[in-house]
PDB file of C-alpha atoms in Angstrom:
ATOM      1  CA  UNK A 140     -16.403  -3.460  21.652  1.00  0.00           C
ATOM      2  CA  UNK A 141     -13.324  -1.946  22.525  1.00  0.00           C
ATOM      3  CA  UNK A 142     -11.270  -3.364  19.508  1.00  0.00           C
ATOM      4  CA  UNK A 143     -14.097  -2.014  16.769  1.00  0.00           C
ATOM      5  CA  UNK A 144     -13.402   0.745  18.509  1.00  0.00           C
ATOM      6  CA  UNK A 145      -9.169   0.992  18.000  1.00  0.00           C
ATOM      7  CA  UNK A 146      -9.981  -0.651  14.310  1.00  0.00           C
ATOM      8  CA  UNK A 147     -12.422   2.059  13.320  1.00  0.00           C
ATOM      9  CA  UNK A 148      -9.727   5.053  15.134  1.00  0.00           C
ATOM     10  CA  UNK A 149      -7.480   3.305  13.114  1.00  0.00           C
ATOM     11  CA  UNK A 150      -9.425   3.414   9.712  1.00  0.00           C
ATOM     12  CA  UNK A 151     -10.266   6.415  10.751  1.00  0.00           C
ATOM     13  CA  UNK A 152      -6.729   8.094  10.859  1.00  0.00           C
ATOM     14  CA  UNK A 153      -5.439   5.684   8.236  1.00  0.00           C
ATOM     15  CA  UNK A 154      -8.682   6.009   5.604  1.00  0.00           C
ATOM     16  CA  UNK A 155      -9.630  10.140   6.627  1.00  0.00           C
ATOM     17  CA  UNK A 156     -11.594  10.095   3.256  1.00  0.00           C
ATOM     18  CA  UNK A 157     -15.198   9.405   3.750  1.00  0.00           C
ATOM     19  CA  UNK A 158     -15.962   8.282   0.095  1.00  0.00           C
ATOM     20  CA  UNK A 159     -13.820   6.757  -3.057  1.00  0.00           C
ATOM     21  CA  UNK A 160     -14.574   7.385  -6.814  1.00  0.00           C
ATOM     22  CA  UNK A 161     -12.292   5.852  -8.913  1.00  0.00           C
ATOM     23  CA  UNK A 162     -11.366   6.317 -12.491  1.00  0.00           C
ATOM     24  CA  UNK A 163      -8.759   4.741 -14.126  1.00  0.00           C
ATOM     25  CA  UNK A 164      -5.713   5.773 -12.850  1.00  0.00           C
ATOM     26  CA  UNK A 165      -6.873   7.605  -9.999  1.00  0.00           C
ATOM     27  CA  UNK A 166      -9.156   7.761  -6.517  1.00  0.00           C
ATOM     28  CA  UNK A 167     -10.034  11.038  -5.815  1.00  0.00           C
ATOM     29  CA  UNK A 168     -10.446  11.065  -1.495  1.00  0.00           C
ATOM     30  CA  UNK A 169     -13.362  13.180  -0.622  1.00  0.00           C
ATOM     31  CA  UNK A 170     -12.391  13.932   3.039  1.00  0.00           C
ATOM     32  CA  UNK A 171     -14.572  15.734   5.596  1.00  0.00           C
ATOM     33  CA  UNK A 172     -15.066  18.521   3.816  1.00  0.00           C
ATOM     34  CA  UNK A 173     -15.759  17.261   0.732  1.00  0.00           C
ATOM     35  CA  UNK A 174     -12.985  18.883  -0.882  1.00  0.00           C
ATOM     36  CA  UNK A 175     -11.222  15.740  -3.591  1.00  0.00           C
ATOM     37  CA  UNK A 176      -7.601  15.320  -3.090  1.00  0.00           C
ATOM     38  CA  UNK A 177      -6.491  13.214  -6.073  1.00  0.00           C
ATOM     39  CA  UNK A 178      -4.876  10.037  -5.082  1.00  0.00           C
ATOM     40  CA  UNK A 179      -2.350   8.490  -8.058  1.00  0.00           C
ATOM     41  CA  UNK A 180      -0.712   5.177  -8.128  1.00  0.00           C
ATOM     42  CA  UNK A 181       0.644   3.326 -10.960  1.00  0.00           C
ATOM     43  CA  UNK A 182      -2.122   1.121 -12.351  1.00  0.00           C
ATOM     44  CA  UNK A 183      -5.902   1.459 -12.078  1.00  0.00           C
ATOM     45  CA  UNK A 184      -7.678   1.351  -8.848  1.00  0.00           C
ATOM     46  CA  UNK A 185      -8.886  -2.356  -9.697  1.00  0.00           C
ATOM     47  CA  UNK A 186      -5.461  -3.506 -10.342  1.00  0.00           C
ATOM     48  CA  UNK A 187      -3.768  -1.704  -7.753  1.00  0.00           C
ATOM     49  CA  UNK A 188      -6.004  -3.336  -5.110  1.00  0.00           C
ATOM     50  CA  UNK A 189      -5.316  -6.642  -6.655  1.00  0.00           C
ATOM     51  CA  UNK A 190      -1.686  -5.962  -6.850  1.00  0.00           C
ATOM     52  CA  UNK A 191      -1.509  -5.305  -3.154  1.00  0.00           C
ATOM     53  CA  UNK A 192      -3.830  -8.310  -1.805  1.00  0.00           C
ATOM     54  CA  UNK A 193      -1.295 -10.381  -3.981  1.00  0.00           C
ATOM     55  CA  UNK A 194       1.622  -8.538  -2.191  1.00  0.00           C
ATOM     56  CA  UNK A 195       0.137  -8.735   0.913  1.00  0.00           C
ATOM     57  CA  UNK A 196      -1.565 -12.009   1.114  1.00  0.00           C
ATOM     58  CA  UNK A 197       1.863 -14.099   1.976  1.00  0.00           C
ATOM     59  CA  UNK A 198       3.302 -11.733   4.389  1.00  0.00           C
ATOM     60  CA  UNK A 199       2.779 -11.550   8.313  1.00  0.00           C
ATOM     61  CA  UNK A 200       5.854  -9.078   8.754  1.00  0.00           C
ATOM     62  CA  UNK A 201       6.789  -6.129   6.276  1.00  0.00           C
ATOM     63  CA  UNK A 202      10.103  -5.575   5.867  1.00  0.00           C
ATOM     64  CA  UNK A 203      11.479  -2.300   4.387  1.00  0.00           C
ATOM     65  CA  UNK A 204      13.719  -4.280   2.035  1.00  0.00           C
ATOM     66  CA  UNK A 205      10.129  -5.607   1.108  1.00  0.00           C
ATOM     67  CA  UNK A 206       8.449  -2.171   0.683  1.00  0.00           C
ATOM     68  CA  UNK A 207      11.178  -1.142  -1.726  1.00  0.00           C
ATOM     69  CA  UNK A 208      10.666  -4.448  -3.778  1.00  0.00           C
ATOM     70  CA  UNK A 209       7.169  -3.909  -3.820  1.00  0.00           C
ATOM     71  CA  UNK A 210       7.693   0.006  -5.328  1.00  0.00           C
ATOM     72  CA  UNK A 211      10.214  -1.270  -8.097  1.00  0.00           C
ATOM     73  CA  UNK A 212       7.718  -4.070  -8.935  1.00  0.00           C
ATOM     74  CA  UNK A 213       4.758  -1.874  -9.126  1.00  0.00           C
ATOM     75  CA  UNK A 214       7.045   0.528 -11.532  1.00  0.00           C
ATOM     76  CA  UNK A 215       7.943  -2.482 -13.208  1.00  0.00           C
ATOM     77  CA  UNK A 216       4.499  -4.165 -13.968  1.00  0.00           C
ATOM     78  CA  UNK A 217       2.968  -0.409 -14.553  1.00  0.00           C
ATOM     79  CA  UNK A 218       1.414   0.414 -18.335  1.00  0.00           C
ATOM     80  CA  UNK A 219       2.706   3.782 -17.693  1.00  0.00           C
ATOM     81  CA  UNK A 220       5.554   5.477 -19.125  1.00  0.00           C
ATOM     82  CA  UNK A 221       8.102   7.471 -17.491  1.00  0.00           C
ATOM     83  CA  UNK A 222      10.343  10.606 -18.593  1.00  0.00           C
ATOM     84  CA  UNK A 223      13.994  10.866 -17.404  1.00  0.00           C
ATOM     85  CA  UNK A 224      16.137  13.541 -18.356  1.00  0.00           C
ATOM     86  CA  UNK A 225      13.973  13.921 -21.337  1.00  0.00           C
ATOM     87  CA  UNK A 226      13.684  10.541 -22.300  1.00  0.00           C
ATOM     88  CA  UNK A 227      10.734   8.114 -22.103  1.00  0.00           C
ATOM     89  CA  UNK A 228      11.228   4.426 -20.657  1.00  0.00           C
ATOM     90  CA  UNK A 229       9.412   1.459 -20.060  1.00  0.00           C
ATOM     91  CA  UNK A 230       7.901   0.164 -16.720  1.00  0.00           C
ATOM     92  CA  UNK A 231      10.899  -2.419 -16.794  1.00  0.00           C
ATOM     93  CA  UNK A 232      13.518  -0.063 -17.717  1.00  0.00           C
ATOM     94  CA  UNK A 233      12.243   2.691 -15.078  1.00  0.00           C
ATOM     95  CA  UNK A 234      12.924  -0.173 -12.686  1.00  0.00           C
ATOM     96  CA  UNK A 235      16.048  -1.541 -13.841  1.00  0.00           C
ATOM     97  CA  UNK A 236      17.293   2.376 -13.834  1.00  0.00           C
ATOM     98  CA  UNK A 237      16.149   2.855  -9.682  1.00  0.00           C
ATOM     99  CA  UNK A 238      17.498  -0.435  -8.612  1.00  0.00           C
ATOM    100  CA  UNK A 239      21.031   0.722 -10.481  1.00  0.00           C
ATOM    101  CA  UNK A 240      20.583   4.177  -8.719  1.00  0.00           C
ATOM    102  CA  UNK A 241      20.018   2.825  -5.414  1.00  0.00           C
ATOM    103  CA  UNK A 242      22.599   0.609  -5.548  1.00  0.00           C
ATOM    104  CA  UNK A 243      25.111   3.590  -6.551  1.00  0.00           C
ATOM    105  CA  UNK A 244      28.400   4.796  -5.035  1.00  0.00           C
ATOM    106  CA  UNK A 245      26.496   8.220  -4.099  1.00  0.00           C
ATOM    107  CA  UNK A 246      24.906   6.293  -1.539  1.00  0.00           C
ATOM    108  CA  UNK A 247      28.192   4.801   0.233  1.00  0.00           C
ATOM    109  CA  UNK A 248      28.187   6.986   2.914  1.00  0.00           C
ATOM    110  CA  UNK A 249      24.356   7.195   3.455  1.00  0.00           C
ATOM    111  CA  UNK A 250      22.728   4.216   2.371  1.00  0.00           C
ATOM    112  CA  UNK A 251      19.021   3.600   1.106  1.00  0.00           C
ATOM    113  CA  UNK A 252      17.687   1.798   4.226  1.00  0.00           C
ATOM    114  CA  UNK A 253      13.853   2.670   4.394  1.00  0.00           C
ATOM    115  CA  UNK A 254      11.218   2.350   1.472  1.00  0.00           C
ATOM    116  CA  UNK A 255      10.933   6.572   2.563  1.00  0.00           C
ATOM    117  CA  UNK A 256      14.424   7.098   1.783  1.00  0.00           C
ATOM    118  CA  UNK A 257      13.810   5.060  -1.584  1.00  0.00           C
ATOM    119  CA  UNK A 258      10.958   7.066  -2.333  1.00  0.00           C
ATOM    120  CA  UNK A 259      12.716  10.565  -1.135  1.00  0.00           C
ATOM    121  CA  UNK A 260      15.929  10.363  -2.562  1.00  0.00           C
ATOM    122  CA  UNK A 261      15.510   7.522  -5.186  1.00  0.00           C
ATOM    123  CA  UNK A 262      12.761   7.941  -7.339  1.00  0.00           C
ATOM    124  CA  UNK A 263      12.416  12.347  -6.891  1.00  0.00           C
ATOM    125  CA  UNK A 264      14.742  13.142  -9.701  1.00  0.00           C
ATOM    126  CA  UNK A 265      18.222  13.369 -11.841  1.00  0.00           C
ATOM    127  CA  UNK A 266      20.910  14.138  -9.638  1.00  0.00           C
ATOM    128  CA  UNK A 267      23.172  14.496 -13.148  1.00  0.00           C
ATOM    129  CA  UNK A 268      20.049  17.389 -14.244  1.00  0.00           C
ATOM    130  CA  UNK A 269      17.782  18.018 -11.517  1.00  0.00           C
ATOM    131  CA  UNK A 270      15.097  17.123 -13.367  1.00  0.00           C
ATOM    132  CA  UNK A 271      12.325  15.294 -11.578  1.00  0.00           C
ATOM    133  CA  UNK A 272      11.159  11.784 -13.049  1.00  0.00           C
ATOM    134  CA  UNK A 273       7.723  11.678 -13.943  1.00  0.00           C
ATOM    135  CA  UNK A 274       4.691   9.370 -14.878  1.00  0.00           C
ATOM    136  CA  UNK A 275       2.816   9.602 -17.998  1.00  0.00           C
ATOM    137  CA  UNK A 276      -0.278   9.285 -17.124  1.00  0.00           C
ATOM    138  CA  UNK A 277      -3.156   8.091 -19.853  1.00  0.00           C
ATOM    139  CA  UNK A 278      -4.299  11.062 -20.536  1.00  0.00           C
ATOM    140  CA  UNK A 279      -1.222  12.161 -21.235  1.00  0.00           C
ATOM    141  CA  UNK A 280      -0.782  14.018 -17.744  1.00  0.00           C
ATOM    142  CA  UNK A 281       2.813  14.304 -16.368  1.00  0.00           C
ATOM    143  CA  UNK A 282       2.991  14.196 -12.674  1.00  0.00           C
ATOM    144  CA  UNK A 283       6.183  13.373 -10.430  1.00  0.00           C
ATOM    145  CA  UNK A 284       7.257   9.872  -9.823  1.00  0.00           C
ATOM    146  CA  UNK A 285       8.014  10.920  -6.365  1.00  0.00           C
ATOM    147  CA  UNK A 286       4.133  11.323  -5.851  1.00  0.00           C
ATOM    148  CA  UNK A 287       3.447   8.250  -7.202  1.00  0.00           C
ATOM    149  CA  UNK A 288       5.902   6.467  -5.173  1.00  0.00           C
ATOM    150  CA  UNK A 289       4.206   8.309  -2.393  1.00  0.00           C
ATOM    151  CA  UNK A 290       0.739   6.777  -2.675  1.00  0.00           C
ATOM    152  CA  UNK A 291       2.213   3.412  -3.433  1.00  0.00           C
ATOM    153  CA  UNK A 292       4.052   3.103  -0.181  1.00  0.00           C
ATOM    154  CA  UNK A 293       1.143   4.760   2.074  1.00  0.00           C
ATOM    155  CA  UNK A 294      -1.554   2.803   0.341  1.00  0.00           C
ATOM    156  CA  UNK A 295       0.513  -0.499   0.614  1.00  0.00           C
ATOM    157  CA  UNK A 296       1.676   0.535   4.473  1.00  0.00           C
ATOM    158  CA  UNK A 297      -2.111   1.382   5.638  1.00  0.00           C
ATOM    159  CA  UNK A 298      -3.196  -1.786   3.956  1.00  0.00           C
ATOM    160  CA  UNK A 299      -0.739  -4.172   6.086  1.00  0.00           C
ATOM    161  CA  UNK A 300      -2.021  -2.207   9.190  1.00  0.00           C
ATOM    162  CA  UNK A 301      -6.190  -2.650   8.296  1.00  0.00           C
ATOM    163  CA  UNK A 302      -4.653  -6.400   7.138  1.00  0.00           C
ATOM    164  CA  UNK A 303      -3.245  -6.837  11.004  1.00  0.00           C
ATOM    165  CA  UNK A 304      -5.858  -5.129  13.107  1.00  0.00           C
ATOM    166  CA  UNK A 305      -8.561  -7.294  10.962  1.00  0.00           C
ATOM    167  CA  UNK A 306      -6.894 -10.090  11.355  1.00  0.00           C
ATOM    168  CA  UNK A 307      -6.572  -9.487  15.111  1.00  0.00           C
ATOM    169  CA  UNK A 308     -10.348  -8.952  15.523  1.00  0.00           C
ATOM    170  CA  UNK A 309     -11.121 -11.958  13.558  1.00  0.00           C
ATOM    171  CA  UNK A 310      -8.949 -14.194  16.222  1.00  0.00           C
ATOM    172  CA  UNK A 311     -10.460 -12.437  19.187  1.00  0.00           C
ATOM    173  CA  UNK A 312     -14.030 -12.871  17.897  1.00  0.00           C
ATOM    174  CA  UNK A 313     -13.183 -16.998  17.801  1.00  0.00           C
ATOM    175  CA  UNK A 314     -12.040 -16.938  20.444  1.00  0.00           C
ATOM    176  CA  UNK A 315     -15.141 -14.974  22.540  1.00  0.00           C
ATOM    177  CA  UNK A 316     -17.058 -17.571  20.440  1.00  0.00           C
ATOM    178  CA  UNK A 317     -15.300 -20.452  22.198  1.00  0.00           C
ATOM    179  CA  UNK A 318     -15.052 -19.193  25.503  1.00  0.00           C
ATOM    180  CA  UNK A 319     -18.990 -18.538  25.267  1.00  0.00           C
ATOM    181  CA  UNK A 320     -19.165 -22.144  24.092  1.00  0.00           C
ATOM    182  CA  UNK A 321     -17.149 -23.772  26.450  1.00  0.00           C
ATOM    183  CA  UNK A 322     -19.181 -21.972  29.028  1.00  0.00           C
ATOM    184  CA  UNK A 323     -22.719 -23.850  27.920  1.00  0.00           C
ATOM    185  CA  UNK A 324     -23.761 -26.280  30.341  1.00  0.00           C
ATOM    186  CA  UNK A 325     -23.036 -29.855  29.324  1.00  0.00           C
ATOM    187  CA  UNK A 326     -25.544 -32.250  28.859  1.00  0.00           C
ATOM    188  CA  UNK A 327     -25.544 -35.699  31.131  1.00  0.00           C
ATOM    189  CA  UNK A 328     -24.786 -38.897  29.660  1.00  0.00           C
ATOM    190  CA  UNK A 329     -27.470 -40.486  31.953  1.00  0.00           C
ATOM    191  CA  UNK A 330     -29.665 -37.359  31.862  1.00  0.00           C
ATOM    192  CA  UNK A 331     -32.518 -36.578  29.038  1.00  0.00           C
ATOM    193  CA  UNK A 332     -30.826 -35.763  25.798  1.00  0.00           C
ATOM    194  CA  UNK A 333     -32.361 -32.406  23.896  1.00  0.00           C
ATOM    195  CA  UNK A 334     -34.095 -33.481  20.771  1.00  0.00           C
TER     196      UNK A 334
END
């Protein structure tokens, strides 16, 4: 009883949204209050669940090295476009652009170490203009990158922590169910046998 209870907290604080609708590159959270707070992330919801079971599926630890490869593979594999400094790229040259930046001699002195900082002071905007990158959306909606990013890495971060604490239950529920078998009484080899 006591772990439903820490797994539904956990949902709970992790999933505050009491209902999902989805459209196609959206889920709108309708918390509490039943006021929508428009969740984006870089495919539809359908794929994006996919993408992150895939992700997820192999992995028993989550490195942040890992985080940030998931973000520039989502940004890669994404049927979006994106705008920088005026100019519209490709999913795989949005990526290709963010792995260079990262990489950059700006960061010498204060390296990219956390899929945060990635997401922060990465993939906000142009340090050369200031502008911020952004998404094109489908319907032709601009929003920031950043925001994006944002969703990806809480979305993909609550999912590895609903993936452990599930996984937990599901080992302590096998084993109640063999303790409560190994605590039958056993049957006589010289005694009547049930039928």
């Amino acid at each position: 009883m006591r772990r439903w209870l820490i797994l539904m907290t956990a949902a709970a604080v992790v999933l505050p949204g009491c209902k999902t609708v989805s459209s196609s590159a959206t889920q709108i959270l309708l918390n509490t209050q039943n006021t929508p707070r428009e969740i984006l992330f870089l495919d539809d919801a359908a794929a994006h669940s996919a993408r992150l079971e895939r992700f997820l599926i192999t992995r028993p630890q989550l490195s942040e090295a890992e985080k940030i490869q998931f973000l520039l593979e989502s940004i890669r594999t994404s049927p979006y476009r994106f705008m920088r400094n005026g100019s519209d790229y490709k999913g795989e040259e949005c990526m290709r652009w963010l792995r260079w930046k990262m990489g950059h001699r700006q960061y010498a002195r204060n390296p990219i170490r956390t899929a945060a900082d990635f997401v922060t002071r990465v993939a906000d905007r142009s340090l050369a203009t200031g502008q911020f990158y952004q998404a094109v959306l489908p319907d032709g909606r601009r929003v920031p990158l950043q925001d994006i990013m944002q969703s990806e890495l809480t979305a993909l971060e609550e999912s590895f922590l609903l993936r452990g604490l599930a996984n937990q239950i599901q080992i302590e529920a096998g084993l109640k169910s063999t303790q409560a078998s190994d605590a039958l009484p056993a049957f006589s080899s010289t005694g009547p046998q049930p039928r």
